[in-house]
Tab-separated table of C-alpha atoms in Angstrom:
chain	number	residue	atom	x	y	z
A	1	UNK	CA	94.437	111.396	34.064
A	2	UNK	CA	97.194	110.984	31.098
A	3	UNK	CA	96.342	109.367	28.199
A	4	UNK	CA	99.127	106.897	26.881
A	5	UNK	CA	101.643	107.760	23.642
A	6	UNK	CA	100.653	104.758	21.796
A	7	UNK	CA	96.893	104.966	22.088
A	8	UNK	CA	95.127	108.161	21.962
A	9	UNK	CA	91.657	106.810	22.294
A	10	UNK	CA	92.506	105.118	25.565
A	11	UNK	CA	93.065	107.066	28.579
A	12	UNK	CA	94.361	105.146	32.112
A	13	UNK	CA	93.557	106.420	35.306
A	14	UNK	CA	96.057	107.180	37.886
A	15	UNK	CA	95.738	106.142	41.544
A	16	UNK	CA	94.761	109.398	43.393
A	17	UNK	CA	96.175	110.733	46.758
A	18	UNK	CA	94.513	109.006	49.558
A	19	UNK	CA	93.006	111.638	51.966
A	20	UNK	CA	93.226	109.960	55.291
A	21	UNK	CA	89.903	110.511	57.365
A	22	UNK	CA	90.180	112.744	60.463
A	23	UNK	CA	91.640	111.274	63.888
A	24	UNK	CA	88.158	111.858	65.377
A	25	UNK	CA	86.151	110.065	62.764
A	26	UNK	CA	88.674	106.737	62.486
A	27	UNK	CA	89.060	106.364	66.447
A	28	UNK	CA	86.629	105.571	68.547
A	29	UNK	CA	86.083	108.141	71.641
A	30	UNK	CA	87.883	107.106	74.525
A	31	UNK	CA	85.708	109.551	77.341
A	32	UNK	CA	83.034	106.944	76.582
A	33	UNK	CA	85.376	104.081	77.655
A	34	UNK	CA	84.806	103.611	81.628
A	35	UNK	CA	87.667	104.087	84.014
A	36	UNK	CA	88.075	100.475	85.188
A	37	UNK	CA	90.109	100.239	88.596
A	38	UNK	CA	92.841	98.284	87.714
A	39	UNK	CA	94.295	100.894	84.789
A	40	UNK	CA	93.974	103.352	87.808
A	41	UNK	CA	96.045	101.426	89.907
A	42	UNK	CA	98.621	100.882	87.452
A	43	UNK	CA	98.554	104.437	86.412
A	44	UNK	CA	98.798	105.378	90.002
A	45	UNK	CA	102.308	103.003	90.378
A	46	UNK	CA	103.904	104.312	87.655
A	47	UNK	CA	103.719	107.887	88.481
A	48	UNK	CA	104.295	106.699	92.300
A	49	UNK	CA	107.777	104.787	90.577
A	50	UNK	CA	110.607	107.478	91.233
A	51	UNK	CA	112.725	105.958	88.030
A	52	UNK	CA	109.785	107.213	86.221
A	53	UNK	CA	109.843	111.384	85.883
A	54	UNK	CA	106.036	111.868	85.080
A	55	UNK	CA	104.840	115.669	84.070
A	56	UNK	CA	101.641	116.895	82.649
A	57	UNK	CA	101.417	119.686	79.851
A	58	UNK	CA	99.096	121.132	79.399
A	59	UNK	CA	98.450	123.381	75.981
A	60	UNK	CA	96.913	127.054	75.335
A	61	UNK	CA	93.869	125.496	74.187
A	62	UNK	CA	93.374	123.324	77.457
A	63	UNK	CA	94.397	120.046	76.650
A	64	UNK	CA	96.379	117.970	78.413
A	65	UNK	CA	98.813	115.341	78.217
A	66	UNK	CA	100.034	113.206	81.145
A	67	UNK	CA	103.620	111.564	80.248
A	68	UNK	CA	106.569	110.138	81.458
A	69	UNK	CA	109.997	108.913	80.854
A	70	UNK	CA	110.039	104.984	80.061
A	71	UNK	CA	113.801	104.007	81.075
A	72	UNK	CA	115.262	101.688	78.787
A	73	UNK	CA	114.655	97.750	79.701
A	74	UNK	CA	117.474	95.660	79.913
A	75	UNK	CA	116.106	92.527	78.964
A	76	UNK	CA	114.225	93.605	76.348
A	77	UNK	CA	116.167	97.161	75.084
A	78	UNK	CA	112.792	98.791	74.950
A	79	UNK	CA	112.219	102.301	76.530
A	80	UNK	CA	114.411	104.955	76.808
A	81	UNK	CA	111.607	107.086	75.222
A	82	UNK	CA	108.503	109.182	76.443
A	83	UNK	CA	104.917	107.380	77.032
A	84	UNK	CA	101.234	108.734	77.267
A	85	UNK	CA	99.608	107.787	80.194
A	86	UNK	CA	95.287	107.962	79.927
A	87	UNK	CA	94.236	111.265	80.925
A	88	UNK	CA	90.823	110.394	81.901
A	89	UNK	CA	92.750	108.234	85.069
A	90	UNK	CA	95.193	110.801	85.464
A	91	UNK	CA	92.970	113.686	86.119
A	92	UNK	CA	90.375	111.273	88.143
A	93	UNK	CA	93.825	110.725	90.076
A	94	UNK	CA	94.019	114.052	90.618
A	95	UNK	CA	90.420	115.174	91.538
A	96	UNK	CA	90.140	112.627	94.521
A	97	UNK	CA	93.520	114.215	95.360
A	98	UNK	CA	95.723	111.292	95.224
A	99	UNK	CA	98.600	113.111	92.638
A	100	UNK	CA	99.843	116.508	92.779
A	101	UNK	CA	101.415	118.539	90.199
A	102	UNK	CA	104.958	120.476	90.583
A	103	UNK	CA	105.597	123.864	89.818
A	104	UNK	CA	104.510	125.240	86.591
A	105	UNK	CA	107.395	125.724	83.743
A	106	UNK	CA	105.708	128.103	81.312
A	107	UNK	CA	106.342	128.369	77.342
A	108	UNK	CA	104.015	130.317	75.130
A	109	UNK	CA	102.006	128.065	74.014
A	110	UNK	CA	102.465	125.291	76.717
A	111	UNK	CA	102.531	124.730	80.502
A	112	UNK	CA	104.365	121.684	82.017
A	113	UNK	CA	103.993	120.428	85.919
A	114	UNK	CA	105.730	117.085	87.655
A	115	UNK	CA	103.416	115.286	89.070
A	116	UNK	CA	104.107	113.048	92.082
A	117	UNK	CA	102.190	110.875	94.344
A	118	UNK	CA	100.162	113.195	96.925
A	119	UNK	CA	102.031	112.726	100.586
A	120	UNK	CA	99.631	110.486	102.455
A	121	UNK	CA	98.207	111.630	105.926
A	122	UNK	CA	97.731	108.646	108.316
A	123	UNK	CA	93.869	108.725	108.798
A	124	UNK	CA	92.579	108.822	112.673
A	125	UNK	CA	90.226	105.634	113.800
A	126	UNK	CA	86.659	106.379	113.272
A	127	UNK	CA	86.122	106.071	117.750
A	128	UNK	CA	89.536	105.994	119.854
A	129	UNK	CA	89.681	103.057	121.921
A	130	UNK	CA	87.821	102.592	125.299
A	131	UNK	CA	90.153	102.088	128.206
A	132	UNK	CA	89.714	98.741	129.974
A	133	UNK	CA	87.748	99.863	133.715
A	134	UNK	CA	89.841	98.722	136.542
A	135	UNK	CA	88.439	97.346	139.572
A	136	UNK	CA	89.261	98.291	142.754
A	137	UNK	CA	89.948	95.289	145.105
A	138	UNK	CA	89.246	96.071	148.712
């Protein structure tokens, strides 16, 4: 608080510093937020887009971050930068076993993978086939 040169009685008060409230406390929680299947499938096509180099770090105190490389748009000259991508998806993704993740590049206090689109196995029918029975004509 300063008091003012002309009147010594009076004394203004000064805006204080703002202390912004913690990340946790001002946004909601997203774990609580269901996985809907459409944000999976888009998830899924971006990483499966090979113009789009998507990794996954992942930090020395466990979390992890799933990003990749947003080329620039033409129409639009957006991109050319790094995006998030929802981890919850991502690791759901890679649970069921539909993404895999690259070899490891290791810094202290990080480790970083590529992940790609796991290579998909044609599935076998559930019965093969019967053969059609041939008659013998005498």
């Amino acid at each position: 608080m300063l008091a003012t040169v002309d009147r010594s009685t009076t004394l203004v008060d000064l805006p204080t510093v703002r202390r912004r409230r913690a990340r946790a406390a001002a946004v909601p929680s997203r774990a609580a937020a269901p996985v809907s299947p459409a944000t999976t499938a888009d998830v899924l096509r971006v990483i499966a887009d090979p113009r789009t180099p998507t990794y996954v770090t992942v930090f020395a105190n466990g979390r992890r971050r799933y990003s990749y490389w947003r080329p620039i748009d033409p129409a639009t000259g957006a991109g050319g930068c790094y995006a998030a991508l929802p981890t919850a998806e991502c690791d759901e993704l890679q649970a069921s076993g539909r993404i895999t993740l690259g070899e490891p590049v290791v810094d202290p206090n990080r480790t970083t993978y590529r992940v790609r689109t796991a290579a998909r196995v044609p599935q076998a029918p559930a019965r093969p086939a019967a053969a059609p029975e041939r008659r013998r004509v005498a």
